[in-house]
Structure formats: structure tokens, C-alpha cells
């Protein structure tokens, strides 16, 4: 087996071989990295101080030292000291015995020398692999600039060797470079102190270029540096908007990917944040991309959805679509817009055509909003016995088989989507579920999270049955789960539970009404039965009015409005927004977001159910006067035409029966009318701010006045 050679020791002790990094020594007792510019001496030894020479000689000596200092090398009479450790800041100092006029001149050139050393240090440090692609590109651009600077110094040295360079001339020729290196040193200092990389470095360069707008040469240089530094960044951007892939090894891109969020959570977690947080914007965004950041994020997300579906797609590219640099013409923004339009159109076409989005939404309307409720009537008849049990005693498997039987026996049999329906029974009642719901937009606790202290606060919460907690579920596949998520499905289930329970109350009141009709057919007349018949009619009118409001004044108009708008959408985000708005508006207008109104309506329905149960139990048992009462009783309960064909008999209730029945009817009548009177003002007051309550208030008040 071949042995891999070890790294030489000098590579660890002397990582930098340019500038004055070679002067740094490493203490073997310290584990810290090399410390640049820890100079051991102030200057080189010399026999005489510079002040001992004539001024003309001093000028020649100091020019020679200045040419060395301009490239970061100490001279005999100019020393370069490290101001602070590990940050590249140095201070140039001259021999104090020098002529004062010369000292004044060379002091003007020292900032240029210090800036060069700082830039050289930045290039060496930021060229390491861990500093990011933007810093690498910026360092490469700085290195190219320093090559030009070093060529200028070499030309000045040539002039000096020819005897044509004075200190004044040196100052004159260095003027153009001083402003440029000073601006770059300011950028480097800020970037080093804050440890900038990626977007932060680009923003720093961009802001400095704007700040130097008055100096055209420096501004152009900074813009060129920004373009060079942004080149790898734009390559990352290009791959994201054209392929939907984040190729960001140093985590510099302004879009973050959370791989812990999976698309499967959309169908199982009410709080799923896959679409919002799988890909999200970071806090620091390049200023020249800030206005298009949302569009860039969305473009890549659309391409990712198509890739997750196994649909390979790539935005068409041409030479003009290459985002190699940014500039005042904003051509890169046009490329982003073109990529967004393509990705948006392709994804919308894929979901609408291949995955039949509109068809799935119609299925949700058909089964959850009871657009075609014939299957539900059949299901309620055959599953009544099972649904009447307590929730823990109900067999979900049996309910599922009964639901499939009802679906196959109705118009839904021709719909293949009915196979995705499933039964579920909540652990708490519908009213309890709404009572723990504080903010439907913010959080929606699961049915199992209920405090024991609240278990008896709501009517009918002690021994709830499947009739109060039954609802449907639906299996939604990716990518339709982006639109019909677990959160959206929960809203559909809330509306379904409201409609289902109202249908159950209506069914029970209809049975009570049939019993009354049986007694009227037998001419068993009395004031109490007449009052009961009138009360039953009022209750039926209330339930029918409420159901009519829910279906024809809330669900149908809002559905058609959403359906029409879906024909003109241009992106999947618009589809999600329209669908969420439709569900939220339906919940609001179905009173589910108004706890006081829901409690009043549920109280009225509870009174109706108690009344219907009393009528079904009490009235048939009172008619037992002759041998054929069993057949008569069957006729009363079934409401068939058999009672109408039987000979009429005149019979009145005995005083004891009449008194007991009258008291019961009076109690139900008082409770029902009292709750109606309380509900009416709440609806009337609410209609001032919520116009959708106006018609419902008129209908409810009309029931109370009957």
C-alpha cells in the first residue's frame, strides 16, 4: 500500500511566503496560528543616522527606502511596525533625524505603503479555502490590481536609477493610486473586522462604490471589484434560477435550504412549513438583487417541485441569458424574469393537466361541502347505529365499509376520486374542537390536546357519540398537497362536520314531524300536540334556514368566485392564495370563527335534538288503547301512508298524559324561543360590521316571530 507523504513542517510554520510574512516565527509552545507582522526590530542597522548626511543625499536615501516601503519592505531609515496582531494593520515610521521638509513629504506617502501591506495581507488570508467564493474572487481581483501597482513602482524605480525621480515626483506619480488603495483599504478593514463573506462583502463593495461616486476613477474601480467579486455569486444564482439547484459550498447564497423539512409533512402536519421554509431568504441579501429576491426564490422553488415530481425541466438558456456580471442595464434582472415566467408556467401546466387540480378541488367540494349529498343520506341511514355509539366504541373499519357501500350506491360510484375518501372520528366534540381554537391562522391544536378542566364546559361533551365527531379524510398526493395541505384539509373537515351535524338534526326533526303527522291522521287531537307540531315546524324551519344559508349563500357563491379566478392564475402561489382565501372566507361566513355565534347555534341544535328524542320516545308510547296499537305505533314512527288509510278515530289524551306532555312542550318551547331571542340581537349587531350576517339575521328573526 502506497504511503501518502506528510505535509512538510515549513508549510505549517511559514504558510505565507510573500510580503513580510516570512518574518513571522511560530512559538512551538503555542497552538495558535501564525501571527503576521510581529516584527522583531524597528529597522536595519546602519553606521550613521540619516540626519548626518546633506539634504540632497538624504533625499536619495529616502527615495530608495520609499520604493521598498511601497511594496511592503522595510528600508534602512523607514520601519514598518505591526499596529495590531492578526489584522494586517501596520504603521510606517521614519528616522527622526531626517530633514523636516523631507519628513513632511514622505509622511504623505506612508498611508499608501500601509494600504498596500493591508491589501497584501487580505489577499493572503482570504485566499484560503474557508473564506468563501466571493472573498476568493475579490482577493483575485485585488491581486490583479496589485500587479499593476507593482509595475508602477518598478517604473518609478527605473526612473530613480536614471536619476530622474525626486520625492516631489514620487508624490506626484503616486497620487492616482492613493485614492484607489485608500478606498479599498476601508472596505478591507470593515470586511476583516466583521468577518464578512458572500452577500455582506458584495453589499460592502456596492455601498462603497456609491459613497465614492464623486471620484469617477475610484468609483469605476470599486464597481469593477464588485463585478469581479460577484462573478461566482452570479454563477450560484444562475444555477438556482435555471435548474433549481443550490450549489453553495460555503453557505454564501442568500437563499437557505432546510433539508429537515420534507414534502410528506404537508399531508400529516397542520403546522407544516414546507412551502414557506424549505427554501427561505436569509437576512443579508445583495443590494443589487434585493428587489428581485422574492422572484428568484420562487423560481427555484417551482423548479424544485417539478424535479420532486420526476418531471425534468430546465429553463432554456442562450448567450444573452448568461448572468456573468451586473450593471446599470439590469440585464440579469431580465434573465431572472424570463426564468420565473417559464418555471411558473411549466409548474402550473403540470399541476393543472397531469395532476388535474380543478378536478381534485371539485372532489373536495362534492364530498366535504356536500355538493352532491345523496351518498351522505344513504350513509347516515345505514351507519346510524354505529355512529350512535360512544367514540371509543366505534369501529372505524365498519364505518369505512359502510361509507364505501354508500358511495357505490350513489352517483359518486362513477367518480374514481371517491376511493381516496376515508372515515375518521375525532376524540372531542365539534364544539370542543372550536373552543380550544384560538387563532385558525396561527395554530390549530390537535383533537387530543384538551385540558381536563374544560371537559365539562360545553354541552354534550361528557358522552359524545360519532354523530358529533364523525368527519371525512382525503388522501392528497404530491404536488397537490401544496394546495390541499393538512391545514386546508382541516378547514374542509370543520365545514363538513358542521354540515353533517346539521343534516343529522334535520333528520331527527323530520322523524318527529312524521310522528306528529301520524297522530293527526288518527285524529288524536289536543292543544299540547298542536303546540308540539308548531314547535317542531319552527325548529325545522330554523335548521333548514341555517342549512340554506350555509350552502347557497356561503359555500356556492364563494366556490364559483374561486373557480372563476383560478382560470386566470399565472402561478401556483396564486392558486394557494386563492384556495386559502376561499376556505378562510367560508369558515368566517359559516360562523366558525365567531365562538359566541357557534355556541348559540350549537345550543339551539342541542335543544332540537333533545326535543326530537323526547317526541320519538314519548308520543308513540301514549297510544296503547287497543289491540292493534302495535301496528298503529309502527305507522306513527314510520310516517307511511298506512296510517292515512286506516279509519279515523277520535281520541283525546287522558288528563295526566296531557299535563305531562304539555309541561315538556312548554319547557322546550321556552328554551328554544329564548335562545332564538338571544341569537337574533347578536346577528343584528354583527351585521353592521359583517354584511354576510344581515340575511341570516332576518331569517333567524323570522323563525322567532312565527
PDB file of C-alpha atoms in Angstrom, residues 267 270 364 367-369 421-426 430 433-434 444 447 468-475 484-501 583 587 592:
ATOM      1  CA  UNK A 267     -50.288  15.831   4.421  1.00  0.00           C
ATOM      2  CA  UNK A 270     -51.201  21.004  10.403  1.00  0.00           C
ATOM      3  CA  UNK A 364     -63.357  18.280  -2.217  1.00  0.00           C
ATOM      4  CA  UNK A 367     -67.710  15.260  -0.622  1.00  0.00           C
ATOM      5  CA  UNK A 368     -66.717  17.780   2.031  1.00  0.00           C
ATOM      6  CA  UNK A 369     -69.026  20.644   1.093  1.00  0.00           C
ATOM      7  CA  UNK A 421     -62.005   9.062   0.945  1.00  0.00           C
ATOM      8  CA  UNK A 422     -61.630   7.684   4.446  1.00  0.00           C
ATOM      9  CA  UNK A 423     -63.587   7.854   7.701  1.00  0.00           C
ATOM     10  CA  UNK A 424     -62.259   9.331  10.901  1.00  0.00           C
ATOM     11  CA  UNK A 425     -63.755  10.012  14.320  1.00  0.00           C
ATOM     12  CA  UNK A 426     -62.397  12.836  16.479  1.00  0.00           C
ATOM     13  CA  UNK A 430     -67.060  19.705  17.323  1.00  0.00           C
ATOM     14  CA  UNK A 433     -62.614  21.487  18.964  1.00  0.00           C
ATOM     15  CA  UNK A 434     -63.606  25.058  18.223  1.00  0.00           C
ATOM     16  CA  UNK A 444     -54.719  24.667  15.393  1.00  0.00           C
ATOM     17  CA  UNK A 447     -58.156  16.923  18.784  1.00  0.00           C
ATOM     18  CA  UNK A 468     -70.952  14.762  16.827  1.00  0.00           C
ATOM     19  CA  UNK A 469     -67.389  13.794  15.906  1.00  0.00           C
ATOM     20  CA  UNK A 470     -67.599  11.965  12.564  1.00  0.00           C
ATOM     21  CA  UNK A 471     -65.760  13.500   9.608  1.00  0.00           C
ATOM     22  CA  UNK A 472     -64.142  12.501   6.336  1.00  0.00           C
ATOM     23  CA  UNK A 473     -60.488  12.459   5.373  1.00  0.00           C
ATOM     24  CA  UNK A 474     -58.880  12.511   1.949  1.00  0.00           C
ATOM     25  CA  UNK A 475     -55.565  11.191   0.652  1.00  0.00           C
ATOM     26  CA  UNK A 484     -54.707  20.877  -0.344  1.00  0.00           C
ATOM     27  CA  UNK A 485     -52.375  20.689   2.638  1.00  0.00           C
ATOM     28  CA  UNK A 486     -53.185  19.286   6.051  1.00  0.00           C
ATOM     29  CA  UNK A 487     -54.168  22.768   7.159  1.00  0.00           C
ATOM     30  CA  UNK A 488     -56.548  23.198   4.214  1.00  0.00           C
ATOM     31  CA  UNK A 489     -57.971  19.696   4.732  1.00  0.00           C
ATOM     32  CA  UNK A 490     -58.660  20.505   8.400  1.00  0.00           C
ATOM     33  CA  UNK A 491     -60.682  23.532   7.325  1.00  0.00           C
ATOM     34  CA  UNK A 492     -62.655  21.356   4.913  1.00  0.00           C
ATOM     35  CA  UNK A 493     -63.299  18.912   7.767  1.00  0.00           C
ATOM     36  CA  UNK A 494     -64.608  21.673  10.034  1.00  0.00           C
ATOM     37  CA  UNK A 495     -67.112  22.737   7.397  1.00  0.00           C
ATOM     38  CA  UNK A 496     -68.088  19.090   6.749  1.00  0.00           C
ATOM     39  CA  UNK A 497     -68.679  18.431  10.455  1.00  0.00           C
ATOM     40  CA  UNK A 498     -70.909  21.495  10.660  1.00  0.00           C
ATOM     41  CA  UNK A 499     -72.966  20.384   7.645  1.00  0.00           C
ATOM     42  CA  UNK A 500     -73.091  16.735   8.737  1.00  0.00           C
ATOM     43  CA  UNK A 501     -74.380  17.545  12.220  1.00  0.00           C
ATOM     44  CA  UNK A 583     -61.521  28.426   2.872  1.00  0.00           C
ATOM     45  CA  UNK A 587     -65.101  29.459   7.751  1.00  0.00           C
ATOM     46  CA  UNK A 592     -66.920  29.046  12.724  1.00  0.00           C
TER      47      UNK A 592
END
